[in-house]
Amino acid sequence: TSAEAVELDAIPSVSPVGIFRTDSAGRCLCVNARWSAIAGCSREEALGEGWAKALHPDDRDRVVEEWNRATHETRSFESKMRFQRSDGAIAWVLGQALPERDIHGKITGFIGTVTDLTQHIETENGLRASQAKLELRNEELRRLAIKLGLAQERERSRIARGLHDEVGQLLARARLALGKLMRNGAGGDMAAQAKAVDALVHGAIDETRSLTFELSSPVLQELGLGAAVESLCERLGKESGVQFTVEVKTEASSFTEELRILLYQAVRELCANVVKHARAPRAEVYLHADSDRVWIVVDDDGAGFERANGKPAFTQDGGFGLFAIWEMSAQMGGSFEIESALGDGTFAVLTVPLG
C-alpha cells in the first residue's frame, strides 16, 4: 500500500480532486493528500473501512450501503455526500469510483475520486436563501398592496358619503330655497338671476352625484357586487357610448366585504381600460361564481395591445392597474390572464377562490 500511496502522490498536488484506491472488496488501500485535506482524515485513518468515520453522521449509513452494494455488484459508484472534519467543518463532495481490472479482466479493486462541491453548494444555498427572502418580501408587498387598495376604497367611500350626505344635501336645500323664491313672485332681474343660480345649483348637484359614483359605488355597499357591476357598466356606457352587455350569475352573499371591494376595483379598472384605450364599440362583462370560485371576464372588440412575456404590458397609460389586478389575484391564490393582439380586441379573465 505504501507504493500505491506514492503512486497517488505522484499526481500533481494541484489536482482539484481527492483520489483513493481500494481492494476488490472495497476496503481502502490508499488516498492522496488532496483526499485527506477534503475529508479531514489522515491516510492512516482512511485505510480499510476507516474512511467511513469521516462521513457526516446523517450520511454515513446511506453512503456505506451504496458503496457496499456497488463493490459487491462490481459496478461504478457515484454519490453526493458530506465529510465532517474534527473541527465541525462540513465538506460537500461528489464521490465516484470505477472497477479496476487486470489483463485477464478480473476485478482487482476500485479507483475513485472525491470532488469538493462545498463552495458550489454554499453558493446555491445562499442563492436559495436570498430567493426565499425576496419571495417573502414580495409576498409582504402583495399583502400591503391589497391592504392599501382596501384602505383607499374605504376612504373613497367615506368621501363619497360626505359628498352625498353633506354637500349634496346642502345643494338640494339651496335649490329648494331658490324654487320658493321664484314661486313667491320674484320678478325682473331678480327672477332671471334666481333662475341662473338655480341652473348652477342643479349642475352642481349632478356633478356631485357623478363624483360620488366615481369615488365609490353606493350600489356596491347597498345591493352587492352584481348590482354594482351592472350600475358601473350602465354609467360608463352612457358617458362613453360603449355598448356594455353584463351577465351576472352569483349571489351577493357569496363575497366578503374585502373580496367584494377588490373584485369591484378589478372590474372598474378593466372597464375603464375598455373606455379609455380599447376604442371598442362593444364590450361584454361576465361575473359568475359557484361554491368555491368566482370568474370575471371582460371581452371587448377594440384596438387590443401587445403583451410582454404573456403578462399585461405595464405602461404609464393604465397598465399599472392591470399589474395591480395580477398581483391581487396571485396574493389570493387566483389567476389573471389576458389574451390580446393589436386590432383584435382584448379578452381578460380573472379567477379568485372563495372562502
Short mmCIF file of C-alpha atoms in Angstrom, two decimals:
data_model
loop_
_atom_site.label_atom_id
_atom_site.label_comp_id
_atom_site.label_asym_id
_atom_site.label_seq_id
_atom_site.Cartn_x
_atom_site.Cartn_y
_atom_site.Cartn_z
CA THR A 1 0.00 0.00 0.00
CA SER A 2 2.91 2.38 0.57
CA ALA A 3 3.89 2.00 -3.09
CA GLU A 4 0.33 2.77 -4.13
CA ALA A 5 0.30 5.84 -1.89
CA VAL A 6 3.48 7.06 -3.52
CA GLU A 7 1.90 6.45 -6.92
CA LEU A 8 -1.16 8.55 -5.99
CA ASP A 9 1.00 11.31 -4.60
CA ALA A 10 2.85 11.42 -7.90
CA ILE A 11 -0.28 13.09 -9.30
CA PRO A 12 0.30 16.88 -9.27
CA SER A 13 -0.58 18.41 -5.91
CA VAL A 14 -2.74 21.00 -7.65
CA SER A 15 -5.22 18.26 -8.59
CA PRO A 16 -8.69 19.56 -7.70
CA VAL A 17 -9.91 16.10 -6.65
CA GLY A 18 -9.06 13.65 -3.93
CA ILE A 19 -8.13 10.18 -5.16
CA PHE A 20 -8.50 6.81 -3.44
CA ARG A 21 -7.84 3.17 -4.28
CA THR A 22 -9.39 0.05 -2.74
CA ASP A 23 -9.07 -3.69 -2.97
CA SER A 24 -11.66 -5.86 -4.70
CA ALA A 25 -13.81 -5.93 -1.54
CA GLY A 26 -13.93 -2.15 -1.40
CA ARG A 27 -11.52 -1.72 1.53
CA CYS A 28 -9.40 1.41 1.25
CA LEU A 29 -5.73 0.81 0.39
CA CYS A 30 -4.52 4.40 -0.01
CA VAL A 31 -5.58 8.00 -0.57
CA ASN A 32 -3.73 11.02 -1.85
CA ALA A 33 -3.03 14.20 0.13
CA ARG A 34 -5.89 16.07 -1.51
CA TRP A 35 -8.36 13.41 -0.36
CA SER A 36 -7.10 13.77 3.22
CA ALA A 37 -7.40 17.56 3.03
CA ILE A 38 -11.00 17.39 1.79
CA ALA A 39 -12.14 14.70 4.22
CA GLY A 40 -10.15 15.92 7.23
CA CYS A 41 -8.93 12.38 7.67
CA SER A 42 -5.30 11.15 7.57
CA ARG A 43 -4.15 8.41 5.23
CA GLU A 44 -3.74 6.00 8.11
CA GLU A 45 -7.24 6.73 9.45
CA ALA A 46 -8.77 6.18 5.98
CA LEU A 47 -7.40 2.67 5.50
CA GLY A 48 -9.76 -0.29 5.42
CA GLU A 49 -13.20 0.97 6.37
CA GLY A 50 -11.89 3.85 8.44
CA TRP A 51 -12.77 6.38 5.75
CA ALA A 52 -16.46 5.97 6.66
CA LYS A 53 -15.81 7.52 10.09
CA ALA A 54 -15.08 10.83 8.33
CA LEU A 55 -18.58 10.89 6.82
CA HIS A 56 -21.27 13.11 8.29
CA PRO A 57 -23.36 11.01 10.73
CA ASP A 58 -26.53 11.73 8.73
CA ASP A 59 -24.93 10.43 5.51
CA ARG A 60 -22.81 7.55 6.85
CA ASP A 61 -25.25 4.63 6.76
CA ARG A 62 -26.59 5.57 3.33
CA VAL A 63 -23.19 6.03 1.71
CA VAL A 64 -21.70 2.87 3.21
CA GLU A 65 -24.71 0.88 2.00
CA GLU A 66 -24.41 2.37 -1.51
CA TRP A 67 -20.66 1.68 -1.56
CA ASN A 68 -21.03 -1.92 -0.38
CA ARG A 69 -23.72 -2.58 -2.98
CA ALA A 70 -21.56 -1.15 -5.78
CA THR A 71 -18.47 -3.16 -4.79
CA HIS A 72 -20.50 -6.33 -4.34
CA GLU A 73 -22.05 -5.91 -7.78
CA THR A 74 -18.66 -4.81 -9.23
CA ARG A 75 -20.12 -1.72 -10.87
CA SER A 76 -19.44 2.00 -10.88
CA PHE A 77 -20.27 4.14 -7.89
CA GLU A 78 -21.49 7.73 -7.65
CA SER A 79 -22.95 9.56 -4.66
CA LYS A 80 -23.17 13.02 -3.18
CA MET A 81 -22.15 13.10 0.49
CA ARG A 82 -20.70 15.16 3.30
CA PHE A 83 -17.49 14.80 5.27
CA GLN A 84 -17.42 16.25 8.77
CA ARG A 85 -14.00 17.29 9.98
CA SER A 86 -12.86 17.18 13.60
CA ASP A 87 -13.41 20.94 13.95
CA GLY A 88 -17.03 20.52 12.84
CA ALA A 89 -16.50 21.96 9.34
CA ILE A 90 -18.60 20.33 6.62
CA ALA A 91 -17.31 19.45 3.15
CA TRP A 92 -19.82 18.54 0.44
CA VAL A 93 -18.32 16.14 -2.12
CA LEU A 94 -19.23 14.05 -5.11
CA GLY A 95 -17.73 10.60 -4.77
CA GLN A 96 -17.16 8.49 -7.89
CA ALA A 97 -15.37 5.19 -8.47
CA LEU A 98 -14.82 2.57 -11.19
CA PRO A 99 -13.66 -1.05 -11.00
CA GLU A 100 -10.02 -1.78 -11.93
CA ARG A 101 -9.27 -4.95 -13.89
CA ASP A 102 -6.14 -6.88 -14.65
CA ILE A 103 -5.15 -8.03 -18.12
CA HIS A 104 -7.45 -11.03 -17.74
CA GLY A 105 -10.48 -8.85 -16.92
CA LYS A 106 -10.56 -9.84 -13.25
CA ILE A 107 -11.60 -7.16 -10.74
CA THR A 108 -8.55 -6.17 -8.71
CA GLY A 109 -10.06 -3.22 -6.90
CA PHE A 110 -11.61 0.18 -7.37
CA ILE A 111 -10.17 3.61 -8.04
CA GLY A 112 -12.13 6.72 -7.39
CA THR A 113 -12.26 10.43 -6.74
CA VAL A 114 -13.98 12.88 -4.42
CA THR A 115 -14.69 16.33 -5.87
CA ASP A 116 -15.14 19.16 -3.39
CA LEU A 117 -18.56 20.78 -4.01
CA THR A 118 -18.63 22.85 -0.82
CA GLN A 119 -18.30 26.28 -2.39
CA HIS A 120 -20.79 25.40 -5.10
CA ILE A 121 -23.32 24.05 -2.58
CA GLU A 122 -22.88 27.02 -0.25
CA THR A 123 -23.39 29.40 -3.18
CA GLU A 124 -26.55 27.53 -4.20
CA ASN A 125 -27.82 27.57 -0.61
CA GLY A 126 -27.09 31.29 -0.37
CA LEU A 127 -28.98 31.94 -3.59
CA ARG A 128 -31.92 29.85 -2.40
CA ALA A 129 -31.97 31.71 0.91
CA SER A 130 -31.85 35.05 -0.90
CA GLN A 131 -34.61 33.94 -3.25
CA ALA A 132 -36.73 32.82 -0.30
CA LYS A 133 -36.22 36.20 1.41
CA LEU A 134 -37.08 38.02 -1.81
CA GLU A 135 -40.23 35.95 -2.26
CA LEU A 136 -41.19 36.64 1.36
CA ARG A 137 -40.75 40.37 0.82
CA ASN A 138 -42.73 40.19 -2.41
CA GLU A 139 -45.47 38.38 -0.52
CA GLU A 140 -45.45 41.09 2.13
CA LEU A 141 -45.62 43.77 -0.58
CA ARG A 142 -48.58 41.99 -2.18
CA ARG A 143 -50.41 41.88 1.14
CA LEU A 144 -49.58 45.54 1.72
CA ALA A 145 -50.83 46.44 -1.75
CA ILE A 146 -54.16 44.74 -1.04
CA LYS A 147 -54.43 46.50 2.32
CA LEU A 148 -53.67 49.83 0.69
CA GLY A 149 -56.24 49.13 -2.01
CA LEU A 150 -58.88 48.34 0.61
CA ALA A 151 -57.95 51.42 2.64
CA GLN A 152 -58.14 53.54 -0.49
CA GLU A 153 -61.58 52.18 -1.37
CA ARG A 154 -62.86 52.76 2.16
CA GLU A 155 -61.56 56.33 2.08
CA ARG A 156 -63.18 56.88 -1.29
CA SER A 157 -66.41 55.54 0.17
CA ARG A 158 -66.13 57.87 3.15
CA ILE A 159 -65.57 60.90 0.89
CA ALA A 160 -68.44 59.81 -1.37
CA ARG A 161 -70.78 59.57 1.61
CA GLY A 162 -69.69 63.03 2.68
CA LEU A 163 -70.44 64.42 -0.77
CA HIS A 164 -73.83 62.76 -0.82
CA ASP A 165 -74.90 63.37 2.78
CA GLU A 166 -73.46 66.84 3.34
CA VAL A 167 -72.63 68.67 0.12
CA GLY A 168 -75.47 67.03 -1.80
CA GLN A 169 -77.99 67.85 0.92
CA LEU A 170 -76.82 71.46 1.17
CA LEU A 171 -77.15 71.91 -2.57
CA ALA A 172 -80.59 70.33 -2.53
CA ARG A 173 -81.74 72.70 0.22
CA ALA A 174 -80.31 75.67 -1.69
CA ARG A 175 -82.29 74.68 -4.75
CA LEU A 176 -85.47 74.35 -2.68
CA ALA A 177 -84.92 77.84 -1.34
CA LEU A 178 -84.41 79.22 -4.84
CA GLY A 179 -87.56 77.47 -6.00
CA LYS A 180 -89.51 79.02 -3.17
CA LEU A 181 -88.10 82.45 -4.03
CA MET A 182 -89.19 82.13 -7.65
CA ARG A 183 -92.64 80.85 -6.71
CA ASN A 184 -93.18 83.80 -4.35
CA GLY A 185 -93.14 86.19 -7.23
CA ALA A 186 -89.63 87.44 -7.61
CA GLY A 187 -89.66 89.50 -10.77
CA GLY A 188 -87.43 91.33 -13.19
CA ASP A 189 -83.69 90.89 -12.87
CA MET A 190 -84.06 89.03 -9.58
CA ALA A 191 -86.13 86.32 -11.20
CA ALA A 192 -83.62 85.92 -14.03
CA GLN A 193 -80.73 85.80 -11.56
CA ALA A 194 -82.55 83.27 -9.38
CA LYS A 195 -83.19 81.09 -12.41
CA ALA A 196 -79.50 81.26 -13.41
CA VAL A 197 -78.39 80.37 -9.89
CA ASP A 198 -80.91 77.51 -9.88
CA ALA A 199 -79.33 76.15 -13.07
CA LEU A 200 -75.87 76.37 -11.49
CA VAL A 201 -77.03 74.56 -8.36
CA HIS A 202 -78.72 71.90 -10.48
CA GLY A 203 -75.44 71.39 -12.37
CA ALA A 204 -73.53 71.20 -9.07
CA ILE A 205 -75.94 68.52 -7.82
CA ASP A 206 -75.44 66.47 -10.99
CA GLU A 207 -71.66 66.85 -10.73
CA THR A 208 -71.75 65.83 -7.06
CA ARG A 209 -73.72 62.71 -7.94
CA SER A 210 -71.24 61.87 -10.69
CA LEU A 211 -68.27 62.37 -8.37
CA THR A 212 -69.96 60.22 -5.75
CA PHE A 213 -70.25 57.33 -8.20
CA GLU A 214 -66.69 57.83 -9.47
CA LEU A 215 -65.29 57.77 -5.96
CA SER A 216 -67.23 54.76 -4.70
CA SER A 217 -70.33 52.96 -5.83
CA PRO A 218 -73.09 53.25 -3.22
CA VAL A 219 -74.75 50.34 -5.02
CA LEU A 220 -71.81 48.12 -4.02
CA GLN A 221 -72.45 48.77 -0.33
CA GLU A 222 -76.22 48.56 -0.54
CA LEU A 223 -77.02 45.92 -3.17
CA GLY A 224 -73.81 43.93 -3.68
CA LEU A 225 -71.23 43.25 -6.36
CA GLY A 226 -73.53 42.12 -9.18
CA ALA A 227 -75.75 45.19 -9.00
CA ALA A 228 -72.69 47.44 -8.66
CA VAL A 229 -71.12 45.99 -11.83
CA GLU A 230 -74.35 46.49 -13.73
CA SER A 231 -74.63 50.08 -12.47
CA LEU A 232 -70.98 50.78 -13.35
CA CYS A 233 -71.34 49.49 -16.91
CA GLU A 234 -74.59 51.37 -17.43
CA ARG A 235 -72.96 54.65 -16.33
CA LEU A 236 -69.78 54.08 -18.37
CA GLY A 237 -71.89 53.18 -21.40
CA LYS A 238 -73.89 56.40 -21.18
CA GLU A 239 -70.74 58.51 -20.77
CA SER A 240 -68.63 56.83 -23.46
CA GLY A 241 -71.02 55.32 -25.97
CA VAL A 242 -69.56 51.83 -25.47
CA GLN A 243 -72.33 49.24 -25.55
CA PHE A 244 -71.76 47.12 -22.44
CA THR A 245 -73.50 43.77 -22.02
CA VAL A 246 -73.46 42.44 -18.47
CA GLU A 247 -74.25 38.92 -17.30
CA VAL A 248 -74.27 38.18 -13.56
CA LYS A 249 -74.71 34.70 -12.13
CA THR A 250 -73.93 34.94 -8.45
CA GLU A 251 -75.34 35.83 -5.06
CA ALA A 252 -74.25 38.93 -3.14
CA SER A 253 -73.83 36.78 -0.02
CA SER A 254 -71.04 34.82 -1.74
CA PHE A 255 -68.45 37.51 -1.04
CA THR A 256 -66.81 39.01 1.99
CA GLU A 257 -66.57 42.79 2.15
CA GLU A 258 -62.85 42.64 1.28
CA LEU A 259 -63.39 40.41 -1.73
CA ARG A 260 -66.36 42.46 -2.91
CA ILE A 261 -64.25 45.63 -2.87
CA LEU A 262 -61.25 44.03 -4.60
CA LEU A 263 -63.36 42.45 -7.35
CA TYR A 264 -65.22 45.70 -7.96
CA GLN A 265 -61.89 47.54 -8.25
CA ALA A 266 -60.75 44.96 -10.81
CA VAL A 267 -63.93 45.27 -12.91
CA ARG A 268 -63.76 49.06 -12.71
CA GLU A 269 -60.14 49.05 -13.94
CA LEU A 270 -60.86 46.63 -16.80
CA CYS A 271 -63.94 48.52 -17.94
CA ALA A 272 -62.14 51.85 -17.66
CA ASN A 273 -59.43 50.44 -19.94
CA VAL A 274 -62.12 49.49 -22.45
CA VAL A 275 -63.39 53.07 -22.43
CA LYS A 276 -60.02 54.86 -22.38
CA HIS A 277 -57.78 52.67 -24.51
CA ALA A 278 -59.65 49.99 -26.45
CA ARG A 279 -61.85 52.33 -28.52
CA ALA A 280 -64.32 49.46 -28.62
CA PRO A 281 -67.92 49.86 -29.77
CA ARG A 282 -68.99 46.86 -27.67
CA ALA A 283 -67.82 45.01 -24.57
CA GLU A 284 -69.17 42.03 -22.63
CA VAL A 285 -68.76 41.63 -18.88
CA TYR A 286 -69.41 38.32 -17.13
CA LEU A 287 -69.50 37.79 -13.37
CA HIS A 288 -70.02 34.15 -12.45
CA ALA A 289 -69.49 32.35 -9.14
CA ASP A 290 -70.04 28.86 -7.84
CA SER A 291 -69.49 27.46 -4.36
CA ASP A 292 -65.70 27.81 -4.40
CA ARG A 293 -64.60 30.20 -7.17
CA VAL A 294 -65.55 33.43 -8.90
CA TRP A 295 -64.84 34.30 -12.54
CA ILE A 296 -64.79 37.76 -14.05
CA VAL A 297 -64.48 38.12 -17.82
CA VAL A 298 -64.23 41.39 -19.74
CA ASP A 299 -64.23 40.88 -23.52
CA ASP A 300 -64.07 43.79 -25.98
CA ASP A 301 -63.69 44.10 -29.76
CA GLY A 302 -61.45 47.15 -29.63
CA ALA A 303 -57.91 48.07 -30.61
CA GLY A 304 -56.12 45.45 -28.48
CA PHE A 305 -52.46 45.73 -27.43
CA GLU A 306 -49.21 43.81 -27.39
CA ARG A 307 -48.24 41.82 -24.31
CA ALA A 308 -44.81 41.18 -22.79
CA ASN A 309 -43.97 37.55 -21.92
CA GLY A 310 -47.62 36.62 -21.59
CA LYS A 311 -48.27 39.26 -18.93
CA PRO A 312 -50.05 42.61 -19.21
CA ALA A 313 -47.96 45.41 -20.67
CA PHE A 314 -47.43 47.70 -17.70
CA THR A 315 -47.40 51.14 -19.27
CA GLN A 316 -47.96 54.60 -17.85
CA ASP A 317 -51.35 54.92 -19.54
CA GLY A 318 -53.16 52.35 -17.41
CA GLY A 319 -51.02 49.22 -17.40
CA PHE A 320 -50.16 49.57 -13.72
CA GLY A 321 -53.81 48.96 -12.94
CA LEU A 322 -53.55 45.64 -14.77
CA PHE A 323 -50.43 44.86 -12.76
CA ALA A 324 -52.37 45.56 -9.55
CA ILE A 325 -55.06 43.08 -10.64
CA TRP A 326 -52.41 40.47 -11.44
CA GLU A 327 -50.74 40.96 -8.03
CA MET A 328 -54.08 40.81 -6.21
CA SER A 329 -55.08 37.58 -7.93
CA ALA A 330 -51.71 35.99 -7.12
CA GLN A 331 -51.96 37.01 -3.47
CA MET A 332 -55.42 35.45 -3.18
CA GLY A 333 -54.45 32.21 -4.91
CA GLY A 334 -56.22 33.04 -8.16
CA SER A 335 -55.12 33.95 -11.66
CA PHE A 336 -55.37 36.81 -14.13
CA GLU A 337 -54.89 36.17 -17.83
CA ILE A 338 -55.17 38.42 -20.84
CA GLU A 339 -55.43 37.48 -24.49
CA SER A 340 -54.92 40.44 -26.80
CA ALA A 341 -53.42 41.44 -30.10
CA LEU A 342 -53.27 44.73 -31.95
CA GLY A 343 -56.52 45.25 -33.84
CA ASP A 344 -58.09 42.10 -32.41
CA GLY A 345 -59.63 43.18 -29.10
CA THR A 346 -58.86 42.06 -25.56
CA PHE A 347 -60.12 39.09 -23.54
CA ALA A 348 -59.36 39.34 -19.79
CA VAL A 349 -60.18 36.58 -17.28
CA LEU A 350 -59.82 36.95 -13.52
CA THR A 351 -60.44 33.96 -11.25
CA VAL A 352 -60.31 34.05 -7.45
CA PRO A 353 -61.11 31.25 -4.98
CA LEU A 354 -63.87 31.79 -2.45
CA GLY A 355 -63.50 31.01 1.22
#
